[in-house]
């Protein structure tokens, strides 16, 4: 694949910054982008008054192992206890995925 085709592919997927207005419009038209902007974007002092924002709700994939389960796994490993089937399955998947790399 030529460099030009590779660059075009990466740009079309949003993996490279667009270099001109035409590329920006092309990307915005090809992707389903949520174009909502905060109401205070026109007033920088209002943005500063908001202060630091904290992410309170972060949805992981449904089959992801939670941090509590990771803590339990660490405890089980230290104490020689049983590991849940879900965690064992996730560990096996991670192991197999790392072998493929």
PDB file of N, CA and C in Angstrom:
ATOM      1  N   UNK A   1       0.851  -1.169   0.000  1.00  0.00           N
ATOM      2  CA  UNK A   1       0.000   0.000   0.000  1.00  0.00           C
ATOM      3  C   UNK A   1       0.900   1.236   0.000  1.00  0.00           C
ATOM      4  N   UNK A   2       0.572   2.191  -0.828  1.00  0.00           N
ATOM      5  CA  UNK A   2       1.404   3.394  -0.917  1.00  0.00           C
ATOM      6  C   UNK A   2       1.219   4.271   0.322  1.00  0.00           C
ATOM      7  N   UNK A   3       2.192   5.124   0.555  1.00  0.00           N
ATOM      8  CA  UNK A   3       2.119   6.028   1.705  1.00  0.00           C
ATOM      9  C   UNK A   3       0.900   6.933   1.632  1.00  0.00           C
ATOM     10  N   UNK A   4       0.572   7.398   0.430  1.00  0.00           N
ATOM     11  CA  UNK A   4      -0.575   8.287   0.247  1.00  0.00           C
ATOM     12  C   UNK A   4      -1.860   7.577   0.660  1.00  0.00           C
ATOM     13  N   UNK A   5      -2.024   6.321   0.236  1.00  0.00           N
ATOM     14  CA  UNK A   5      -3.224   5.567   0.587  1.00  0.00           C
ATOM     15  C   UNK A   5      -3.287   5.323   2.091  1.00  0.00           C
ATOM     16  N   UNK A   6      -2.147   5.041   2.694  1.00  0.00           N
ATOM     17  CA  UNK A   6      -2.079   4.804   4.127  1.00  0.00           C
ATOM     18  C   UNK A   6      -2.450   6.068   4.902  1.00  0.00           C
ATOM     19  N   UNK A   7      -1.917   7.188   4.470  1.00  0.00           N
ATOM     20  CA  UNK A   7      -2.230   8.466   5.116  1.00  0.00           C
ATOM     21  C   UNK A   7      -3.709   8.784   4.969  1.00  0.00           C
ATOM     22  N   UNK A   8      -4.264   8.577   3.774  1.00  0.00           N
ATOM     23  CA  UNK A   8      -5.687   8.822   3.549  1.00  0.00           C
ATOM     24  C   UNK A   8      -6.548   7.929   4.432  1.00  0.00           C
ATOM     25  N   UNK A   9      -6.147   6.675   4.586  1.00  0.00           N
ATOM     26  CA  UNK A   9      -6.891   5.744   5.434  1.00  0.00           C
ATOM     27  C   UNK A   9      -6.887   6.216   6.885  1.00  0.00           C
ATOM     28  N   UNK A  10      -5.709   6.569   7.399  1.00  0.00           N
ATOM     29  CA  UNK A  10      -5.612   7.025   8.785  1.00  0.00           C
ATOM     30  C   UNK A  10      -6.419   8.299   9.009  1.00  0.00           C
ATOM     31  N   UNK A  11      -6.357   9.225   8.068  1.00  0.00           N
ATOM     32  CA  UNK A  11      -7.116  10.467   8.199  1.00  0.00           C
ATOM     33  C   UNK A  11      -8.613  10.201   8.170  1.00  0.00           C
ATOM     34  N   UNK A  12      -9.048   9.286   7.322  1.00  0.00           N
ATOM     35  CA  UNK A  12     -10.480   9.008   7.217  1.00  0.00           C
ATOM     36  C   UNK A  12     -11.035   8.382   8.488  1.00  0.00           C
ATOM     37  N   UNK A  13     -10.180   7.729   9.258  1.00  0.00           N
ATOM     38  CA  UNK A  13     -10.610   7.101  10.511  1.00  0.00           C
ATOM     39  C   UNK A  13     -10.373   8.004  11.715  1.00  0.00           C
ATOM     40  N   UNK A  14      -9.870   9.221  11.470  1.00  0.00           N
ATOM     41  CA  UNK A  14      -9.635  10.153  12.558  1.00  0.00           C
ATOM     42  C   UNK A  14      -8.378   9.871  13.345  1.00  0.00           C
ATOM     43  N   UNK A  15      -7.462   9.104  12.773  1.00  0.00           N
ATOM     44  CA  UNK A  15      -6.237   8.753  13.477  1.00  0.00           C
ATOM     45  C   UNK A  15      -5.103   9.743  13.230  1.00  0.00           C
ATOM     46  N   UNK A  16      -5.270  10.623  12.255  1.00  0.00           N
ATOM     47  CA  UNK A  16      -4.300  11.685  11.987  1.00  0.00           C
ATOM     48  C   UNK A  16      -5.044  13.013  11.999  1.00  0.00           C
ATOM     49  N   UNK A  17      -4.357  14.056  12.397  1.00  0.00           N
ATOM     50  CA  UNK A  17      -4.981  15.367  12.386  1.00  0.00           C
ATOM     51  C   UNK A  17      -5.195  15.821  10.950  1.00  0.00           C
ATOM     52  N   UNK A  18      -6.353  16.419  10.674  1.00  0.00           N
ATOM     53  CA  UNK A  18      -6.572  16.957   9.333  1.00  0.00           C
ATOM     54  C   UNK A  18      -5.641  18.141   9.103  1.00  0.00           C
ATOM     55  N   UNK A  19      -5.216  18.317   7.874  1.00  0.00           N
ATOM     56  CA  UNK A  19      -4.262  19.388   7.584  1.00  0.00           C
ATOM     57  C   UNK A  19      -4.905  20.583   6.888  1.00  0.00           C
ATOM     58  N   UNK A  20      -6.191  20.482   6.546  1.00  0.00           N
ATOM     59  CA  UNK A  20      -6.865  21.632   5.939  1.00  0.00           C
ATOM     60  C   UNK A  20      -8.370  21.546   6.211  1.00  0.00           C
ATOM     61  N   UNK A  21      -9.094  22.614   5.861  1.00  0.00           N
ATOM     62  CA  UNK A  21     -10.530  22.682   6.130  1.00  0.00           C
ATOM     63  C   UNK A  21     -11.307  21.587   5.410  1.00  0.00           C
ATOM     64  N   UNK A  22     -10.875  21.264   4.214  1.00  0.00           N
ATOM     65  CA  UNK A  22     -11.555  20.234   3.422  1.00  0.00           C
ATOM     66  C   UNK A  22     -11.515  18.883   4.144  1.00  0.00           C
ATOM     67  N   UNK A  23     -10.368  18.547   4.709  1.00  0.00           N
ATOM     68  CA  UNK A  23     -10.233  17.277   5.429  1.00  0.00           C
ATOM     69  C   UNK A  23     -11.078  17.267   6.700  1.00  0.00           C
ATOM     70  N   UNK A  24     -11.194  18.417   7.358  1.00  0.00           N
ATOM     71  CA  UNK A  24     -12.041  18.509   8.552  1.00  0.00           C
ATOM     72  C   UNK A  24     -13.489  18.255   8.175  1.00  0.00           C
ATOM     73  N   UNK A  25     -13.957  18.918   7.127  1.00  0.00           N
ATOM     74  CA  UNK A  25     -15.335  18.730   6.682  1.00  0.00           C
ATOM     75  C   UNK A  25     -15.585  17.294   6.246  1.00  0.00           C
ATOM     76  N   UNK A  26     -14.638  16.708   5.551  1.00  0.00           N
ATOM     77  CA  UNK A  26     -14.770  15.322   5.098  1.00  0.00           C
ATOM     78  C   UNK A  26     -14.922  14.379   6.289  1.00  0.00           C
ATOM     79  N   UNK A  27     -14.106  14.581   7.314  1.00  0.00           N
ATOM     80  CA  UNK A  27     -14.187  13.730   8.502  1.00  0.00           C
ATOM     81  C   UNK A  27     -15.509  13.942   9.231  1.00  0.00           C
ATOM     82  N   UNK A  28     -15.909  15.200   9.419  1.00  0.00           N
ATOM     83  CA  UNK A  28     -17.151  15.478  10.130  1.00  0.00           C
ATOM     84  C   UNK A  28     -18.357  14.914   9.402  1.00  0.00           C
ATOM     85  N   UNK A  29     -18.328  14.909   8.082  1.00  0.00           N
ATOM     86  CA  UNK A  29     -19.445  14.371   7.307  1.00  0.00           C
ATOM     87  C   UNK A  29     -19.456  12.850   7.296  1.00  0.00           C
ATOM     88  N   UNK A  30     -18.285  12.238   7.402  1.00  0.00           N
ATOM     89  CA  UNK A  30     -18.230  10.778   7.320  1.00  0.00           C
ATOM     90  C   UNK A  30     -18.456  10.110   8.667  1.00  0.00           C
ATOM     91  N   UNK A  31     -18.200  10.806   9.751  1.00  0.00           N
ATOM     92  CA  UNK A  31     -18.349  10.235  11.082  1.00  0.00           C
ATOM     93  C   UNK A  31     -19.601  10.792  11.748  1.00  0.00           C
ATOM     94  N   UNK A  32     -20.160  10.004  12.635  1.00  0.00           N
ATOM     95  CA  UNK A  32     -21.323  10.448  13.387  1.00  0.00           C
ATOM     96  C   UNK A  32     -20.816  11.169  14.639  1.00  0.00           C
ATOM     97  N   UNK A  33     -20.578  12.454  14.500  1.00  0.00           N
ATOM     98  CA  UNK A  33     -19.981  13.244  15.572  1.00  0.00           C
ATOM     99  C   UNK A  33     -21.069  14.037  16.281  1.00  0.00           C
ATOM    100  N   UNK A  34     -21.035  13.972  17.593  1.00  0.00           N
ATOM    101  CA  UNK A  34     -21.964  14.746  18.395  1.00  0.00           C
ATOM    102  C   UNK A  34     -21.462  16.186  18.431  1.00  0.00           C
ATOM    103  N   UNK A  35     -22.225  17.096  17.873  1.00  0.00           N
ATOM    104  CA  UNK A  35     -21.763  18.476  17.736  1.00  0.00           C
ATOM    105  C   UNK A  35     -22.304  19.394  18.820  1.00  0.00           C
ATOM    106  N   UNK A  36     -22.580  18.863  19.992  1.00  0.00           N
ATOM    107  CA  UNK A  36     -23.047  19.706  21.075  1.00  0.00           C
ATOM    108  C   UNK A  36     -21.847  20.369  21.740  1.00  0.00           C
ATOM    109  N   UNK A  37     -21.955  21.664  21.959  1.00  0.00           N
ATOM    110  CA  UNK A  37     -20.882  22.373  22.647  1.00  0.00           C
ATOM    111  C   UNK A  37     -21.441  22.970  23.930  1.00  0.00           C
ATOM    112  N   UNK A  38     -20.645  23.034  24.969  1.00  0.00           N
ATOM    113  CA  UNK A  38     -21.111  23.647  26.215  1.00  0.00           C
ATOM    114  C   UNK A  38     -21.524  25.095  25.987  1.00  0.00           C
ATOM    115  N   UNK A  39     -22.504  25.544  26.750  1.00  0.00           N
ATOM    116  CA  UNK A  39     -23.021  26.898  26.574  1.00  0.00           C
ATOM    117  C   UNK A  39     -21.996  27.970  26.921  1.00  0.00           C
ATOM    118  N   UNK A  40     -21.052  27.642  27.800  1.00  0.00           N
ATOM    119  CA  UNK A  40     -20.100  28.659  28.240  1.00  0.00           C
ATOM    120  C   UNK A  40     -18.802  28.680  27.435  1.00  0.00           C
ATOM    121  N   UNK A  41     -18.755  28.044  26.294  1.00  0.00           N
ATOM    122  CA  UNK A  41     -17.525  28.031  25.491  1.00  0.00           C
ATOM    123  C   UNK A  41     -17.145  29.423  24.998  1.00  0.00           C
ATOM    124  N   UNK A  42     -18.124  30.296  24.874  1.00  0.00           N
ATOM    125  CA  UNK A  42     -17.830  31.648  24.401  1.00  0.00           C
ATOM    126  C   UNK A  42     -17.272  32.536  25.509  1.00  0.00           C
ATOM    127  N   UNK A  43     -17.343  32.068  26.752  1.00  0.00           N
ATOM    128  CA  UNK A  43     -16.898  32.881  27.874  1.00  0.00           C
ATOM    129  C   UNK A  43     -15.855  32.121  28.693  1.00  0.00           C
ATOM    130  N   UNK A  44     -14.575  32.360  28.424  1.00  0.00           N
ATOM    131  CA  UNK A  44     -13.517  31.620  29.112  1.00  0.00           C
ATOM    132  C   UNK A  44     -13.559  31.744  30.632  1.00  0.00           C
ATOM    133  N   UNK A  45     -13.994  32.898  31.155  1.00  0.00           N
ATOM    134  CA  UNK A  45     -14.019  33.049  32.614  1.00  0.00           C
ATOM    135  C   UNK A  45     -15.034  32.100  33.250  1.00  0.00           C
ATOM    136  N   UNK A  46     -16.139  31.825  32.561  1.00  0.00           N
ATOM    137  CA  UNK A  46     -17.110  30.855  33.083  1.00  0.00           C
ATOM    138  C   UNK A  46     -16.523  29.449  33.112  1.00  0.00           C
ATOM    139  N   UNK A  47     -15.722  29.124  32.109  1.00  0.00           N
ATOM    140  CA  UNK A  47     -15.072  27.807  32.081  1.00  0.00           C
ATOM    141  C   UNK A  47     -14.129  27.691  33.269  1.00  0.00           C
ATOM    142  N   UNK A  48     -13.371  28.743  33.533  1.00  0.00           N
ATOM    143  CA  UNK A  48     -12.447  28.722  34.664  1.00  0.00           C
ATOM    144  C   UNK A  48     -13.190  28.656  35.996  1.00  0.00           C
ATOM    145  N   UNK A  49     -14.349  29.305  36.084  1.00  0.00           N
ATOM    146  CA  UNK A  49     -15.137  29.275  37.324  1.00  0.00           C
ATOM    147  C   UNK A  49     -15.642  27.872  37.639  1.00  0.00           C
ATOM    148  N   UNK A  50     -15.861  27.074  36.600  1.00  0.00           N
ATOM    149  CA  UNK A  50     -16.313  25.690  36.834  1.00  0.00           C
ATOM    150  C   UNK A  50     -15.276  24.906  37.613  1.00  0.00           C
ATOM    151  N   UNK A  51     -14.023  25.253  37.432  1.00  0.00           N
ATOM    152  CA  UNK A  51     -12.945  24.546  38.117  1.00  0.00           C
ATOM    153  C   UNK A  51     -12.716  23.183  37.491  1.00  0.00           C
ATOM    154  N   UNK A  52     -12.013  22.347  38.245  1.00  0.00           N
ATOM    155  CA  UNK A  52     -11.716  21.006  37.756  1.00  0.00           C
ATOM    156  C   UNK A  52     -12.971  20.149  37.810  1.00  0.00           C
ATOM    157  N   UNK A  53     -13.229  19.435  36.750  1.00  0.00           N
ATOM    158  CA  UNK A  53     -14.362  18.523  36.714  1.00  0.00           C
ATOM    159  C   UNK A  53     -13.855  17.112  36.916  1.00  0.00           C
ATOM    160  N   UNK A  54     -14.647  16.321  37.606  1.00  0.00           N
ATOM    161  CA  UNK A  54     -14.248  14.954  37.888  1.00  0.00           C
ATOM    162  C   UNK A  54     -15.181  14.001  37.150  1.00  0.00           C
ATOM    163  N   UNK A  55     -14.611  13.003  36.530  1.00  0.00           N
ATOM    164  CA  UNK A  55     -15.398  11.983  35.858  1.00  0.00           C
ATOM    165  C   UNK A  55     -15.986  11.079  36.927  1.00  0.00           C
ATOM    166  N   UNK A  56     -17.311  11.061  37.035  1.00  0.00           N
ATOM    167  CA  UNK A  56     -17.932  10.290  38.110  1.00  0.00           C
ATOM    168  C   UNK A  56     -18.475   8.952  37.644  1.00  0.00           C
ATOM    169  N   UNK A  57     -18.831   8.847  36.396  1.00  0.00           N
ATOM    170  CA  UNK A  57     -19.418   7.603  35.914  1.00  0.00           C
ATOM    171  C   UNK A  57     -18.683   7.175  34.651  1.00  0.00           C
ATOM    172  N   UNK A  58     -17.973   6.090  34.734  1.00  0.00           N
ATOM    173  CA  UNK A  58     -17.216   5.599  33.595  1.00  0.00           C
ATOM    174  C   UNK A  58     -17.661   4.173  33.333  1.00  0.00           C
ATOM    175  N   UNK A  59     -18.322   3.943  32.210  1.00  0.00           N
ATOM    176  CA  UNK A  59     -18.843   2.614  31.900  1.00  0.00           C
ATOM    177  C   UNK A  59     -17.787   1.768  31.223  1.00  0.00           C
ATOM    178  N   UNK A  60     -17.482   0.644  31.843  1.00  0.00           N
ATOM    179  CA  UNK A  60     -16.573  -0.317  31.246  1.00  0.00           C
ATOM    180  C   UNK A  60     -17.392  -1.294  30.420  1.00  0.00           C
ATOM    181  N   UNK A  61     -16.720  -2.096  29.642  1.00  0.00           N
ATOM    182  CA  UNK A  61     -17.427  -3.119  28.885  1.00  0.00           C
ATOM    183  C   UNK A  61     -18.112  -4.064  29.860  1.00  0.00           C
ATOM    184  N   UNK A  62     -19.206  -4.683  29.436  1.00  0.00           N
ATOM    185  CA  UNK A  62     -19.973  -5.562  30.314  1.00  0.00           C
ATOM    186  C   UNK A  62     -19.162  -6.727  30.848  1.00  0.00           C
ATOM    187  N   UNK A  63     -18.249  -7.258  30.059  1.00  0.00           N
ATOM    188  CA  UNK A  63     -17.508  -8.434  30.483  1.00  0.00           C
ATOM    189  C   UNK A  63     -16.187  -8.069  31.157  1.00  0.00           C
ATOM    190  N   UNK A  64     -15.968  -6.793  31.399  1.00  0.00           N
ATOM    191  CA  UNK A  64     -14.717  -6.374  32.029  1.00  0.00           C
ATOM    192  C   UNK A  64     -14.720  -6.755  33.505  1.00  0.00           C
ATOM    193  N   UNK A  65     -13.561  -6.986  34.030  1.00  0.00           N
ATOM    194  CA  UNK A  65     -13.414  -7.329  35.432  1.00  0.00           C
ATOM    195  C   UNK A  65     -13.323  -6.028  36.221  1.00  0.00           C
ATOM    196  N   UNK A  66     -14.137  -5.905  37.274  1.00  0.00           N
ATOM    197  CA  UNK A  66     -14.148  -4.674  38.060  1.00  0.00           C
ATOM    198  C   UNK A  66     -12.925  -4.589  38.961  1.00  0.00           C
ATOM    199  N   UNK A  67     -12.690  -3.382  39.476  1.00  0.00           N
ATOM    200  CA  UNK A  67     -11.538  -3.197  40.365  1.00  0.00           C
ATOM    201  C   UNK A  67     -11.712  -3.993  41.652  1.00  0.00           C
ATOM    202  N   UNK A  68     -12.967  -4.162  42.105  1.00  0.00           N
ATOM    203  CA  UNK A  68     -13.207  -4.992  43.298  1.00  0.00           C
ATOM    204  C   UNK A  68     -12.792  -6.432  43.041  1.00  0.00           C
ATOM    205  N   UNK A  69     -13.109  -6.925  41.845  1.00  0.00           N
ATOM    206  CA  UNK A  69     -12.736  -8.300  41.510  1.00  0.00           C
ATOM    207  C   UNK A  69     -11.224  -8.450  41.417  1.00  0.00           C
ATOM    208  N   UNK A  70     -10.558  -7.419  40.929  1.00  0.00           N
ATOM    209  CA  UNK A  70      -9.097  -7.464  40.855  1.00  0.00           C
ATOM    210  C   UNK A  70      -8.512  -7.503  42.261  1.00  0.00           C
ATOM    211  N   UNK A  71      -9.092  -6.696  43.162  1.00  0.00           N
ATOM    212  CA  UNK A  71      -8.638  -6.718  44.559  1.00  0.00           C
ATOM    213  C   UNK A  71      -8.850  -8.097  45.168  1.00  0.00           C
ATOM    214  N   UNK A  72     -10.026  -8.692  44.884  1.00  0.00           N
ATOM    215  CA  UNK A  72     -10.314 -10.030  45.404  1.00  0.00           C
ATOM    216  C   UNK A  72      -9.343 -11.056  44.833  1.00  0.00           C
ATOM    217  N   UNK A  73      -8.993 -10.899  43.564  1.00  0.00           N
ATOM    218  CA  UNK A  73      -8.042 -11.807  42.929  1.00  0.00           C
ATOM    219  C   UNK A  73      -6.680 -11.697  43.602  1.00  0.00           C
ATOM    220  N   UNK A  74      -6.258 -10.472  43.856  1.00  0.00           N
ATOM    221  CA  UNK A  74      -4.970 -10.270  44.530  1.00  0.00           C
ATOM    222  C   UNK A  74      -4.981 -10.917  45.907  1.00  0.00           C
ATOM    223  N   UNK A  75      -6.081 -10.727  46.624  1.00  0.00           N
ATOM    224  CA  UNK A  75      -6.204 -11.314  47.959  1.00  0.00           C
ATOM    225  C   UNK A  75      -6.201 -12.836  47.873  1.00  0.00           C
ATOM    226  N   UNK A  76      -6.932 -13.379  46.897  1.00  0.00           N
ATOM    227  CA  UNK A  76      -6.995 -14.834  46.737  1.00  0.00           C
ATOM    228  C   UNK A  76      -5.623 -15.403  46.411  1.00  0.00           C
ATOM    229  N   UNK A  77      -4.873 -14.688  45.590  1.00  0.00           N
ATOM    230  CA  UNK A  77      -3.537 -15.158  45.225  1.00  0.00           C
ATOM    231  C   UNK A  77      -2.616 -15.164  46.444  1.00  0.00           C
ATOM    232  N   UNK A  78      -2.722 -14.119  47.263  1.00  0.00           N
ATOM    233  CA  UNK A  78      -1.874 -14.048  48.460  1.00  0.00           C
ATOM    234  C   UNK A  78      -2.237 -15.125  49.476  1.00  0.00           C
ATOM    235  N   UNK A  79      -3.532 -15.372  49.614  1.00  0.00           N
ATOM    236  CA  UNK A  79      -3.999 -16.294  50.650  1.00  0.00           C
ATOM    237  C   UNK A  79      -4.196 -17.715  50.137  1.00  0.00           C
ATOM    238  N   UNK A  80      -3.976 -17.939  48.851  1.00  0.00           N
ATOM    239  CA  UNK A  80      -4.125 -19.279  48.290  1.00  0.00           C
ATOM    240  C   UNK A  80      -5.565 -19.744  48.180  1.00  0.00           C
ATOM    241  N   UNK A  81      -6.498 -18.803  48.000  1.00  0.00           N
ATOM    242  CA  UNK A  81      -7.926 -19.145  47.920  1.00  0.00           C
ATOM    243  C   UNK A  81      -8.359 -19.327  46.469  1.00  0.00           C
ATOM    244  N   UNK A  82      -9.635 -19.668  46.308  1.00  0.00           N
ATOM    245  CA  UNK A  82     -10.232 -19.888  44.984  1.00  0.00           C
ATOM    246  C   UNK A  82     -10.358 -18.572  44.219  1.00  0.00           C
ATOM    247  N   UNK A  83     -10.256 -18.658  42.894  1.00  0.00           N
ATOM    248  CA  UNK A  83     -10.448 -17.515  42.006  1.00  0.00           C
ATOM    249  C   UNK A  83     -11.759 -17.737  41.265  1.00  0.00           C
ATOM    250  N   UNK A  84     -12.586 -16.677  41.158  1.00  0.00           N
ATOM    251  CA  UNK A  84     -13.887 -16.825  40.503  1.00  0.00           C
ATOM    252  C   UNK A  84     -13.716 -17.238  39.041  1.00  0.00           C
ATOM    253  N   UNK A  85     -14.762 -17.869  38.508  1.00  0.00           N
ATOM    254  CA  UNK A  85     -14.714 -18.353  37.126  1.00  0.00           C
ATOM    255  C   UNK A  85     -14.571 -17.183  36.143  1.00  0.00           C
ATOM    256  N   UNK A  86     -15.265 -16.079  36.430  1.00  0.00           N
ATOM    257  CA  UNK A  86     -15.217 -14.908  35.557  1.00  0.00           C
ATOM    258  C   UNK A  86     -13.787 -14.355  35.482  1.00  0.00           C
ATOM    259  N   UNK A  87     -13.135 -14.269  36.647  1.00  0.00           N
ATOM    260  CA  UNK A  87     -11.772 -13.742  36.689  1.00  0.00           C
ATOM    261  C   UNK A  87     -10.811 -14.712  36.021  1.00  0.00           C
ATOM    262  N   UNK A  88     -11.004 -16.016  36.255  1.00  0.00           N
ATOM    263  CA  UNK A  88     -10.144 -17.023  35.615  1.00  0.00           C
ATOM    264  C   UNK A  88     -10.255 -16.945  34.098  1.00  0.00           C
ATOM    265  N   UNK A  89     -11.492 -16.779  33.617  1.00  0.00           N
ATOM    266  CA  UNK A  89     -11.728 -16.686  32.173  1.00  0.00           C
ATOM    267  C   UNK A  89     -11.042 -15.439  31.605  1.00  0.00           C
ATOM    268  N   UNK A  90     -11.168 -14.317  32.316  1.00  0.00           N
ATOM    269  CA  UNK A  90     -10.548 -13.072  31.869  1.00  0.00           C
ATOM    270  C   UNK A  90      -9.026 -13.212  31.850  1.00  0.00           C
ATOM    271  N   UNK A  91      -8.464 -13.861  32.867  1.00  0.00           N
ATOM    272  CA  UNK A  91      -7.016 -14.071  32.912  1.00  0.00           C
ATOM    273  C   UNK A  91      -6.554 -14.916  31.730  1.00  0.00           C
ATOM    274  N   UNK A  92      -7.312 -15.966  31.408  1.00  0.00           N
ATOM    275  CA  UNK A  92      -6.964 -16.837  30.290  1.00  0.00           C
ATOM    276  C   UNK A  92      -7.037 -16.074  28.968  1.00  0.00           C
ATOM    277  N   UNK A  93      -8.093 -15.251  28.803  1.00  0.00           N
ATOM    278  CA  UNK A  93      -8.225 -14.450  27.586  1.00  0.00           C
ATOM    279  C   UNK A  93      -7.047 -13.484  27.439  1.00  0.00           C
ATOM    280  N   UNK A  94      -6.680 -12.826  28.543  1.00  0.00           N
ATOM    281  CA  UNK A  94      -5.550 -11.892  28.507  1.00  0.00           C
ATOM    282  C   UNK A  94      -4.256 -12.616  28.173  1.00  0.00           C
ATOM    283  N   UNK A  95      -4.092 -13.805  28.737  1.00  0.00           N
ATOM    284  CA  UNK A  95      -2.884 -14.594  28.480  1.00  0.00           C
ATOM    285  C   UNK A  95      -2.799 -14.972  27.004  1.00  0.00           C
ATOM    286  N   UNK A  96      -3.928 -15.454  26.451  1.00  0.00           N
ATOM    287  CA  UNK A  96      -3.957 -15.852  25.041  1.00  0.00           C
ATOM    288  C   UNK A  96      -3.751 -14.650  24.122  1.00  0.00           C
ATOM    289  N   UNK A  97      -4.330 -13.511  24.494  1.00  0.00           N
ATOM    290  CA  UNK A  97      -4.178 -12.302  23.678  1.00  0.00           C
ATOM    291  C   UNK A  97      -2.723 -11.841  23.667  1.00  0.00           C
ATOM    292  N   UNK A  98      -2.053 -11.962  24.805  1.00  0.00           N
ATOM    293  CA  UNK A  98      -0.654 -11.520  24.852  1.00  0.00           C
ATOM    294  C   UNK A  98       0.255 -12.453  24.055  1.00  0.00           C
ATOM    295  N   UNK A  99      -0.122 -13.724  23.953  1.00  0.00           N
ATOM    296  CA  UNK A  99       0.675 -14.669  23.162  1.00  0.00           C
ATOM    297  C   UNK A  99       0.563 -14.377  21.671  1.00  0.00           C
ATOM    298  N   UNK A 100      -0.581 -13.831  21.245  1.00  0.00           N
ATOM    299  CA  UNK A 100      -0.813 -13.548  19.827  1.00  0.00           C
ATOM    300  C   UNK A 100      -0.003 -12.353  19.345  1.00  0.00           C
ATOM    301  N   UNK A 101       0.434 -11.499  20.263  1.00  0.00           N
ATOM    302  CA  UNK A 101       1.164 -10.276  19.879  1.00  0.00           C
ATOM    303  C   UNK A 101       2.560 -10.548  19.485  1.00  0.00           C
TER     304      UNK A 101
END
